């Protein structure tokens, strides 16, 4: 006999733009929503029964109404509302997961004056939120993704290496990387905006200032600092993907290169990931 | 206090081309390898110690030597060899995971004659293998990805709907989808090539012939058939992502459309995923 | 004073799927259409006048009706019909250009039997056609794109190099490349299908068999052969983009490498392009 | 007889990072360089002769040395130096074209203080330069690409439509688009940096403030303003690709939508392009 170990279905990439118009000052939010639903859908799989599924049109209506009500606020609140409404409408779904990403738009600056109704796309960095709910309990994980960072100095030798003894040879002179972060709240009742700003500031500050012995070393320092600063955060996951560069061989070109020219190589790509959690 | 919940590091996208030359008849294999390593790297994270990591150059040498020895064979064998060699070289790694994908190349046909040394890229479908090992036990998961399929007829009404009673109205007339599949072996000592061919044939045959009441219904039928046919396979995971099309509105264009023209829409994208396992 | 040097507008990526149903045997064609229109639109640019533009809805109707009528045939015929209909509907357009690409789908094979209603995506190679018309004269350029080819032997030394004198050292052992081709017909009244098959066969055969002294040498040989074979073709443009690989350094890995392992490097990418035309 | 109508070869995507280190304050520039060379290479095509080509290694050396000397300055100066050095080294090349793009990095801000050695990726907007030279004369075209803009109000009715008479119905409420621009200098001896800043400011200001009757209308206004402001610019080409959105159908969702929720649709994509030049 066989059994269904797990199953899910969903819709991904419902993309929309929510424009808040307060007089002459507008504010756009570009959002992308994805759903995954779980439940007892054995009859759908085994026998092809249609019951219990949420039709695409009904789902779209839920998303549009919720975007109207919550799209102007924090994506975590929007995600909580979406989970609640989906579970209310289709009882066969026992667990809903919604993932939301928000892209940045900045106000256009014309002759030093910020415009009210014209905008330019911001950096590729995304705000992310993942809300999971079974109708009684909700889990909120906030995050950021596609944060491209560069550091051109300030690296320390790894401990346990010769360089640790004062010979600072062979240190890297460049790190270019894409960082993503996720952190879980112990409650769905926090001011998400404030936490997001605070966590991002700690991550970025650590990247800029930490006497980094390695990527591992710096990621841990970031996570440690976040957990020490915010009791309402129970765990932090950080992933860093390096964009590889190597110093240009200017010797064969007949000139020296005091670490000022690097050539991009695309592969292989180094990845480090760590989850640090509160030791309860 | 905080603790490291989980951590890993690795290298991804080591891409290579292995050419087997047997006289005038050559055979290329295009491979891409990614690694993830786990172990007790707490000192690397907390204190920036370098010990226990496998330097990039050493890893590359392992991959190239293994590709020389095993690259011409099945990717599962290649993966098993890679895990073994990595664990042998760096004892601090307690768990190694390697993922390999193989892209298809076909022999060029000139005037009806297959060429020995000239090739054309095949369909985007990939063979995949993921091997995980702790040095004593290895788990092998074979798979396929990016298999784009289309069906233009043969759909059945969902049970529990009016159409089930004989009124075959509102049935879909087109399904275009990308399928991926993964299956786990109960042993690392099987003839992977034969199993792969057999599993793929069952999946494709089911897609082509099943009186599909829904995507769920067909995925389950595929998995059920695979588990019934191969005792050495313990579970099957299938994921299908629909490439959405809708019938063109030829009414407003002034002509009818007996389901013969569909317009591509990119979003949202429906996803269904199911894992079916042997009920031990 | 300033003047409009050139201008155009258009719509790109109208994607559709045309299914031909002849009894139980169906045939799908996946098509993507792009338009560029020129005309005297100075008033639209200078004063914001709307006259002379073809509304998106009207254009869509033209495309859907033409796809219904011609989508099952050759893309060149479809393009000629599209140009004609657009120019007939909007006289302000004095020159229309339509580009069409067709992706390949192959019949699924189940237990050795080709299925009538189930298909699998073919290789990434695209058929292309560009039709330009001013209402009186039409120009048809057929082509192919994204044809990925590989050759593992058969290269000759470049003339004028030491190797030309018999020392066959330093010859390449691998070429992986993406080829695109375009050819212009002297008339819009040819059997496009036959020509396409013939031109592609000549290109592919030359790739497989030519004693290539360089990419330049082989592209010229392809174009020369096409022009010699088809009087109705007035010029051929070929572009080849190399996918770079280098032999793996197995020396440092402690084994030899008789040209059987190559490592992918992504950049830089070499490009060669040539247009060969009939010398009238 | 056949003849070579045109031919070129080149290398694309030589990507590098130039870091200027002035004490504790560093400045990175991320650059990507592509080349196309023309000359009398008939013998290479017809007979496979190697003479006259610039070997990849020699080209790389030229790029790295020039990046060392000019990479910290404007990309136009870098391009002029590259053309000059390539033509000096390989006389068979009679015309060299180099295209350079520069991606933006911004200084990281930590607690309100800009960091000297840590950076975050900027918006996707690129600076572009294309320099073409035959050794005696050089043409410089500066530009920008991938500038994503949004406007949420301020559109005017097209002239010649009912709405022009005061009934402002049916006006768009949102424009999201990607803009690229190119402008040609009458001389290679200008302060490129100042012109670039000025041209970009005029384009962006026009986008934000123009009472746009249509995309055509606004692009022309941008180009007209640039040519009126800078006598040293001989022509301007602007291309705008719309990212399509449509108002969400909140009616079926049971709420109204005063233009505050838009749904992304990916296709088709509207494109408008215009070149405006000085009427000599």
mmCIF file of C-alpha atoms in Angstrom, chain B:
data_model
loop_
_atom_site.group_PDB
_atom_site.id
_atom_site.type_symbol
_atom_site.label_atom_id
_atom_site.label_comp_id
_atom_site.label_asym_id
_atom_site.label_seq_id
_atom_site.Cartn_x
_atom_site.Cartn_y
_atom_site.Cartn_z
ATOM 1 C CA UNK B 1 22.468 32.074 25.189
ATOM 2 C CA UNK B 2 22.196 31.257 21.524
ATOM 3 C CA UNK B 3 23.193 28.141 19.609
ATOM 4 C CA UNK B 4 23.711 27.186 16.004
ATOM 5 C CA UNK B 5 20.563 25.403 14.910
ATOM 6 C CA UNK B 6 21.970 24.314 11.589
ATOM 7 C CA UNK B 7 24.650 25.413 9.212
ATOM 8 C CA UNK B 8 26.105 24.442 5.911
ATOM 9 C CA UNK B 9 28.453 25.724 3.300
ATOM 10 C CA UNK B 10 29.240 24.664 -0.185
ATOM 11 C CA UNK B 11 30.078 25.460 -3.740
ATOM 12 C CA UNK B 12 27.549 25.444 -6.498
ATOM 13 C CA UNK B 13 27.621 25.338 -10.262
ATOM 14 C CA UNK B 14 30.858 23.538 -10.942
ATOM 15 C CA UNK B 15 30.046 22.982 -14.609
ATOM 16 C CA UNK B 16 31.999 20.669 -16.871
ATOM 17 C CA UNK B 17 31.883 18.665 -20.050
ATOM 18 C CA UNK B 18 33.164 15.102 -20.091
ATOM 19 C CA UNK B 19 33.969 13.750 -23.546
ATOM 20 C CA UNK B 20 34.363 10.011 -24.004
ATOM 21 C CA UNK B 21 36.415 9.217 -27.083
ATOM 22 C CA UNK B 22 36.178 5.657 -28.332
ATOM 23 C CA UNK B 23 37.881 5.815 -31.694
ATOM 24 C CA UNK B 24 35.835 7.975 -34.028
ATOM 25 C CA UNK B 25 32.770 7.792 -31.856
ATOM 26 C CA UNK B 26 32.662 10.402 -29.133
ATOM 27 C CA UNK B 27 30.075 10.885 -26.383
ATOM 28 C CA UNK B 28 29.745 14.121 -24.444
ATOM 29 C CA UNK B 29 28.151 14.584 -21.041
ATOM 30 C CA UNK B 30 27.418 18.073 -19.766
ATOM 31 C CA UNK B 31 27.384 18.077 -15.985
ATOM 32 C CA UNK B 32 26.841 20.612 -13.228
ATOM 33 C CA UNK B 33 27.796 19.806 -9.622
ATOM 34 C CA UNK B 34 26.864 21.520 -6.356
ATOM 35 C CA UNK B 35 27.963 20.675 -2.825
ATOM 36 C CA UNK B 36 26.624 21.339 0.637
ATOM 37 C CA UNK B 37 28.649 20.293 3.665
ATOM 38 C CA UNK B 38 27.635 19.982 7.293
ATOM 39 C CA UNK B 39 29.747 19.280 10.360
ATOM 40 C CA UNK B 40 30.711 20.781 13.659
ATOM 41 C CA UNK B 41 31.872 24.126 12.421
ATOM 42 C CA UNK B 42 30.898 26.041 15.552
ATOM 43 C CA UNK B 43 34.476 27.295 15.992
ATOM 44 C CA UNK B 44 34.510 28.650 12.444
ATOM 45 C CA UNK B 45 31.310 30.585 13.107
ATOM 46 C CA UNK B 46 31.983 31.737 16.653
ATOM 47 C CA UNK B 47 35.704 32.441 16.512
ATOM 48 C CA UNK B 48 36.644 32.551 12.872
ATOM 49 C CA UNK B 49 38.808 29.416 12.955
ATOM 50 C CA UNK B 50 39.737 28.078 9.520
ATOM 51 C CA UNK B 51 40.142 24.417 10.474
ATOM 52 C CA UNK B 52 37.841 21.844 8.959
ATOM 53 C CA UNK B 53 36.968 23.645 5.779
ATOM 54 C CA UNK B 54 37.841 22.099 2.444
ATOM 55 C CA UNK B 55 39.732 24.661 0.355
ATOM 56 C CA UNK B 56 38.204 25.452 -3.048
ATOM 57 C CA UNK B 57 41.248 24.181 -4.916
ATOM 58 C CA UNK B 58 41.164 20.813 -3.133
ATOM 59 C CA UNK B 59 37.467 20.466 -3.871
ATOM 60 C CA UNK B 60 38.018 21.247 -7.538
ATOM 61 C CA UNK B 61 40.712 18.583 -7.735
ATOM 62 C CA UNK B 62 38.364 16.032 -6.197
ATOM 63 C CA UNK B 63 35.658 16.915 -8.693
ATOM 64 C CA UNK B 64 37.952 16.778 -11.702
ATOM 65 C CA UNK B 65 39.490 13.462 -10.711
ATOM 66 C CA UNK B 66 36.092 11.949 -10.005
ATOM 67 C CA UNK B 67 34.744 13.316 -13.304
ATOM 68 C CA UNK B 68 37.659 11.624 -15.046
ATOM 69 C CA UNK B 69 36.852 8.317 -13.341
ATOM 70 C CA UNK B 70 33.050 8.376 -13.199
ATOM 71 C CA UNK B 71 31.838 11.221 -15.437
ATOM 72 C CA UNK B 72 31.180 8.889 -18.342
ATOM 73 C CA UNK B 73 28.764 6.777 -16.311
ATOM 74 C CA UNK B 74 25.575 7.455 -14.403
ATOM 75 C CA UNK B 75 25.359 10.657 -12.369
ATOM 76 C CA UNK B 76 24.299 8.663 -9.299
ATOM 77 C CA UNK B 77 27.616 6.746 -9.345
ATOM 78 C CA UNK B 78 29.475 10.009 -9.840
ATOM 79 C CA UNK B 79 27.675 11.477 -6.842
ATOM 80 C CA UNK B 80 28.448 8.480 -4.629
ATOM 81 C CA UNK B 81 32.144 8.744 -5.531
ATOM 82 C CA UNK B 82 32.179 12.484 -4.842
ATOM 83 C CA UNK B 83 30.648 12.079 -1.390
ATOM 84 C CA UNK B 84 33.080 9.323 -0.475
ATOM 85 C CA UNK B 85 36.145 11.286 -1.569
ATOM 86 C CA UNK B 86 35.097 14.502 0.128
ATOM 87 C CA UNK B 87 34.419 12.741 3.427
ATOM 88 C CA UNK B 88 37.739 10.892 3.185
ATOM 89 C CA UNK B 89 39.695 14.083 2.671
ATOM 90 C CA UNK B 90 38.088 16.310 5.307
ATOM 91 C CA UNK B 91 36.998 14.480 8.490
ATOM 92 C CA UNK B 92 35.419 17.603 9.979
ATOM 93 C CA UNK B 93 32.648 17.217 7.422
ATOM 94 C CA UNK B 94 30.133 14.836 8.933
ATOM 95 C CA UNK B 95 27.546 15.012 6.204
ATOM 96 C CA UNK B 96 28.057 15.742 2.525
ATOM 97 C CA UNK B 97 25.374 16.366 -0.020
ATOM 98 C CA UNK B 98 26.108 16.557 -3.712
ATOM 99 C CA UNK B 99 23.621 17.487 -6.408
ATOM 100 C CA UNK B 100 24.364 16.760 -10.045
ATOM 101 C CA UNK B 101 22.420 17.707 -13.139
ATOM 102 C CA UNK B 102 23.045 16.405 -16.627
ATOM 103 C CA UNK B 103 21.916 18.221 -19.770
ATOM 104 C CA UNK B 104 21.133 16.340 -22.944
ATOM 105 C CA UNK B 105 23.146 16.421 -26.162
ATOM 106 C CA UNK B 106 22.080 14.438 -29.206
ATOM 107 C CA UNK B 107 24.178 13.220 -32.085
ATOM 108 C CA UNK B 108 23.843 15.448 -35.149
ATOM 109 C CA UNK B 109 22.186 13.779 -38.067
ATOM 110 C CA UNK B 110 23.625 14.572 -41.510
ATOM 111 C CA UNK B 111 21.743 13.205 -44.479
ATOM 112 C CA UNK B 112 20.293 10.476 -42.309
ATOM 113 C CA UNK B 113 23.612 9.423 -40.814
ATOM 114 C CA UNK B 114 24.404 10.031 -37.123
ATOM 115 C CA UNK B 115 27.723 11.838 -36.722
ATOM 116 C CA UNK B 116 30.371 10.538 -34.375
ATOM 117 C CA UNK B 117 31.858 13.868 -33.340
ATOM 118 C CA UNK B 118 29.182 16.511 -33.822
ATOM 119 C CA UNK B 119 26.230 17.144 -31.526
ATOM 120 C CA UNK B 120 23.185 19.327 -31.053
ATOM 121 C CA UNK B 121 21.708 20.385 -27.707
ATOM 122 C CA UNK B 122 18.737 18.321 -26.677
ATOM 123 C CA UNK B 123 15.502 19.409 -24.992
ATOM 124 C CA UNK B 124 15.785 21.413 -21.755
ATOM 125 C CA UNK B 125 14.907 18.334 -19.650
ATOM 126 C CA UNK B 126 17.565 17.579 -17.035
ATOM 127 C CA UNK B 127 18.590 14.390 -15.308
ATOM 128 C CA UNK B 128 19.194 15.022 -11.619
ATOM 129 C CA UNK B 129 20.753 13.115 -8.761
ATOM 130 C CA UNK B 130 21.190 14.060 -5.110
ATOM 131 C CA UNK B 131 23.466 11.908 -2.987
ATOM 132 C CA UNK B 132 23.772 12.462 0.750
ATOM 133 C CA UNK B 133 26.251 10.608 2.903
ATOM 134 C CA UNK B 134 27.590 10.627 6.427
ATOM 135 C CA UNK B 135 30.389 8.205 5.545
ATOM 136 C CA UNK B 136 28.546 5.126 6.704
ATOM 137 C CA UNK B 137 25.216 5.466 4.951
ATOM 138 C CA UNK B 138 24.360 7.033 1.639
ATOM 139 C CA UNK B 139 20.988 8.080 0.332
ATOM 140 C CA UNK B 140 20.434 8.358 -3.396
ATOM 141 C CA UNK B 141 17.579 10.377 -4.888
ATOM 142 C CA UNK B 142 17.288 10.339 -8.661
ATOM 143 C CA UNK B 143 15.125 12.704 -10.592
ATOM 144 C CA UNK B 144 14.318 14.676 -13.653
ATOM 145 C CA UNK B 145 13.525 18.369 -13.995
ATOM 146 C CA UNK B 146 12.353 20.906 -16.561
ATOM 147 C CA UNK B 147 10.329 18.316 -18.466
ATOM 148 C CA UNK B 148 7.908 20.453 -20.492
ATOM 149 C CA UNK B 149 4.817 18.569 -21.529
ATOM 150 C CA UNK B 150 1.638 19.386 -23.403
ATOM 151 C CA UNK B 151 -1.647 17.592 -23.795
ATOM 152 C CA UNK B 152 -4.391 18.729 -26.121
ATOM 153 C CA UNK B 153 -7.203 16.274 -25.344
ATOM 154 C CA UNK B 154 -8.318 13.445 -23.098
ATOM 155 C CA UNK B 155 -9.321 15.277 -19.950
ATOM 156 C CA UNK B 156 -12.139 13.889 -17.806
ATOM 157 C CA UNK B 157 -14.598 15.817 -15.632
ATOM 158 C CA UNK B 158 -13.752 16.044 -11.944
ATOM 159 C CA UNK B 159 -15.822 13.717 -9.767
ATOM 160 C CA UNK B 160 -18.477 15.456 -7.783
ATOM 161 C CA UNK B 161 -19.190 17.976 -10.498
ATOM 162 C CA UNK B 162 -22.140 18.198 -12.843
ATOM 163 C CA UNK B 163 -19.923 17.227 -15.730
ATOM 164 C CA UNK B 164 -19.376 13.913 -13.991
ATOM 165 C CA UNK B 165 -22.954 13.011 -14.842
ATOM 166 C CA UNK B 166 -22.235 12.963 -18.522
ATOM 167 C CA UNK B 167 -22.355 16.610 -19.417
ATOM 168 C CA UNK B 168 -18.811 17.047 -20.570
ATOM 169 C CA UNK B 169 -19.023 20.815 -20.609
ATOM 170 C CA UNK B 170 -16.291 23.124 -19.412
ATOM 171 C CA UNK B 171 -13.531 20.576 -19.733
ATOM 172 C CA UNK B 172 -10.058 21.907 -20.325
ATOM 173 C CA UNK B 173 -8.751 21.468 -23.836
ATOM 174 C CA UNK B 174 -5.103 22.175 -23.145
ATOM 175 C CA UNK B 175 -2.525 21.548 -20.459
ATOM 176 C CA UNK B 176 1.007 22.884 -20.807
ATOM 177 C CA UNK B 177 3.198 22.238 -17.823
ATOM 178 C CA UNK B 178 6.673 21.750 -16.516
ATOM 179 C CA UNK B 179 7.156 18.614 -14.473
ATOM 180 C CA UNK B 180 9.862 17.603 -12.059
ATOM 181 C CA UNK B 181 10.175 14.278 -10.277
ATOM 182 C CA UNK B 182 12.370 12.791 -7.564
ATOM 183 C CA UNK B 183 12.470 9.212 -6.308
ATOM 184 C CA UNK B 184 14.426 7.656 -3.443
ATOM 185 C CA UNK B 185 16.101 4.271 -3.628
ATOM 186 C CA UNK B 186 16.102 1.886 -0.683
ATOM 187 C CA UNK B 187 19.675 0.929 -1.621
ATOM 188 C CA UNK B 188 22.622 2.586 -3.359
ATOM 189 C CA UNK B 189 23.305 -0.670 -5.149
ATOM 190 C CA UNK B 190 20.874 -0.697 -8.054
ATOM 191 C CA UNK B 191 21.351 -0.217 -11.799
ATOM 192 C CA UNK B 192 20.386 3.442 -11.828
ATOM 193 C CA UNK B 193 20.234 3.695 -15.599
ATOM 194 C CA UNK B 194 17.558 1.021 -15.944
ATOM 195 C CA UNK B 195 15.435 2.475 -13.150
ATOM 196 C CA UNK B 196 15.682 5.981 -14.575
ATOM 197 C CA UNK B 197 14.498 4.834 -17.985
ATOM 198 C CA UNK B 198 11.661 2.856 -16.449
ATOM 199 C CA UNK B 199 10.436 5.591 -14.122
ATOM 200 C CA UNK B 200 10.560 8.244 -16.836
ATOM 201 C CA UNK B 201 8.610 5.966 -19.193
ATOM 202 C CA UNK B 202 5.868 5.432 -16.591
ATOM 203 C CA UNK B 203 5.584 9.158 -15.888
ATOM 204 C CA UNK B 204 5.417 10.130 -19.521
ATOM 205 C CA UNK B 205 3.008 7.341 -20.421
ATOM 206 C CA UNK B 206 0.677 8.346 -17.600
ATOM 207 C CA UNK B 207 0.796 11.958 -18.717
ATOM 208 C CA UNK B 208 -0.125 10.936 -22.256
ATOM 209 C CA UNK B 209 -2.878 8.414 -21.477
ATOM 210 C CA UNK B 210 -4.416 9.060 -18.065
ATOM 211 C CA UNK B 211 -8.085 10.110 -18.086
ATOM 212 C CA UNK B 212 -7.081 13.103 -16.013
ATOM 213 C CA UNK B 213 -9.738 14.592 -13.751
ATOM 214 C CA UNK B 214 -7.201 17.138 -12.465
ATOM 215 C CA UNK B 215 -3.487 17.693 -12.123
ATOM 216 C CA UNK B 216 -3.665 16.160 -8.650
ATOM 217 C CA UNK B 217 -5.343 13.089 -10.040
ATOM 218 C CA UNK B 218 -2.679 12.521 -12.681
ATOM 219 C CA UNK B 219 0.318 13.140 -10.427
ATOM 220 C CA UNK B 220 -0.993 10.588 -7.981
ATOM 221 C CA UNK B 221 -1.540 8.054 -10.753
ATOM 222 C CA UNK B 222 2.064 8.532 -11.861
ATOM 223 C CA UNK B 223 3.494 8.068 -8.374
ATOM 224 C CA UNK B 224 1.242 5.093 -7.645
ATOM 225 C CA UNK B 225 2.386 3.339 -10.800
ATOM 226 C CA UNK B 226 6.067 3.975 -10.085
ATOM 227 C CA UNK B 227 5.815 2.576 -6.546
ATOM 228 C CA UNK B 228 3.835 -0.427 -7.770
ATOM 229 C CA UNK B 229 6.447 -1.179 -10.424
ATOM 230 C CA UNK B 230 9.689 -0.707 -8.490
ATOM 231 C CA UNK B 231 10.004 -2.187 -5.017
ATOM 232 C CA UNK B 232 13.443 -0.602 -4.613
ATOM 233 C CA UNK B 233 11.887 2.870 -4.750
ATOM 234 C CA UNK B 234 10.560 4.027 -1.391
ATOM 235 C CA UNK B 235 8.939 7.338 -2.274
ATOM 236 C CA UNK B 236 8.194 9.573 -5.220
ATOM 237 C CA UNK B 237 7.770 13.335 -5.244
ATOM 238 C CA UNK B 238 6.181 15.001 -8.250
ATOM 239 C CA UNK B 239 5.783 18.708 -8.824
ATOM 240 C CA UNK B 240 3.940 20.274 -11.701
ATOM 241 C CA UNK B 241 3.963 23.929 -12.592
ATOM 242 C CA UNK B 242 1.389 24.982 -15.120
ATOM 243 C CA UNK B 243 2.300 27.316 -17.958
ATOM 244 C CA UNK B 244 -0.958 29.222 -18.205
ATOM 245 C CA UNK B 245 -2.815 29.693 -21.485
ATOM 246 C CA UNK B 246 -6.383 30.820 -22.093
ATOM 247 C CA UNK B 247 -8.502 30.367 -25.221
ATOM 248 C CA UNK B 248 -8.195 33.374 -27.499
ATOM 249 C CA UNK B 249 -11.296 35.513 -27.575
ATOM 250 C CA UNK B 250 -12.001 35.001 -31.254
ATOM 251 C CA UNK B 251 -15.586 36.052 -30.737
ATOM 252 C CA UNK B 252 -14.589 39.681 -30.560
ATOM 253 C CA UNK B 253 -12.328 39.013 -33.531
ATOM 254 C CA UNK B 254 -15.392 37.772 -35.379
ATOM 255 C CA UNK B 255 -14.492 34.133 -35.815
ATOM 256 C CA UNK B 256 -15.100 31.035 -33.772
ATOM 257 C CA UNK B 257 -12.474 29.087 -31.952
ATOM 258 C CA UNK B 258 -13.038 25.379 -31.602
ATOM 259 C CA UNK B 259 -10.211 25.238 -29.073
ATOM 260 C CA UNK B 260 -7.563 25.826 -31.581
ATOM 261 C CA UNK B 261 -5.992 29.090 -30.492
ATOM 262 C CA UNK B 262 -4.685 29.803 -27.010
ATOM 263 C CA UNK B 263 -3.033 32.930 -25.715
ATOM 264 C CA UNK B 264 -0.116 32.711 -23.286
ATOM 265 C CA UNK B 265 -0.557 34.499 -19.988
ATOM 266 C CA UNK B 266 2.357 34.475 -17.637
ATOM 267 C CA UNK B 267 0.805 34.761 -14.249
ATOM 268 C CA UNK B 268 -0.256 33.554 -11.808
ATOM 269 C CA UNK B 269 1.387 30.178 -12.073
ATOM 270 C CA UNK B 270 -0.397 27.199 -10.532
ATOM 271 C CA UNK B 271 1.726 24.661 -8.678
ATOM 272 C CA UNK B 272 0.827 21.196 -7.365
ATOM 273 C CA UNK B 273 3.262 19.001 -5.458
ATOM 274 C CA UNK B 274 2.800 15.582 -3.909
ATOM 275 C CA UNK B 275 4.970 12.998 -2.187
ATOM 276 C CA UNK B 276 3.668 9.438 -2.234
ATOM 277 C CA UNK B 277 5.474 6.856 -0.158
ATOM 278 C CA UNK B 278 5.375 3.181 0.543
ATOM 279 C CA UNK B 279 3.260 2.482 3.619
ATOM 280 C CA UNK B 280 5.626 0.342 5.617
#
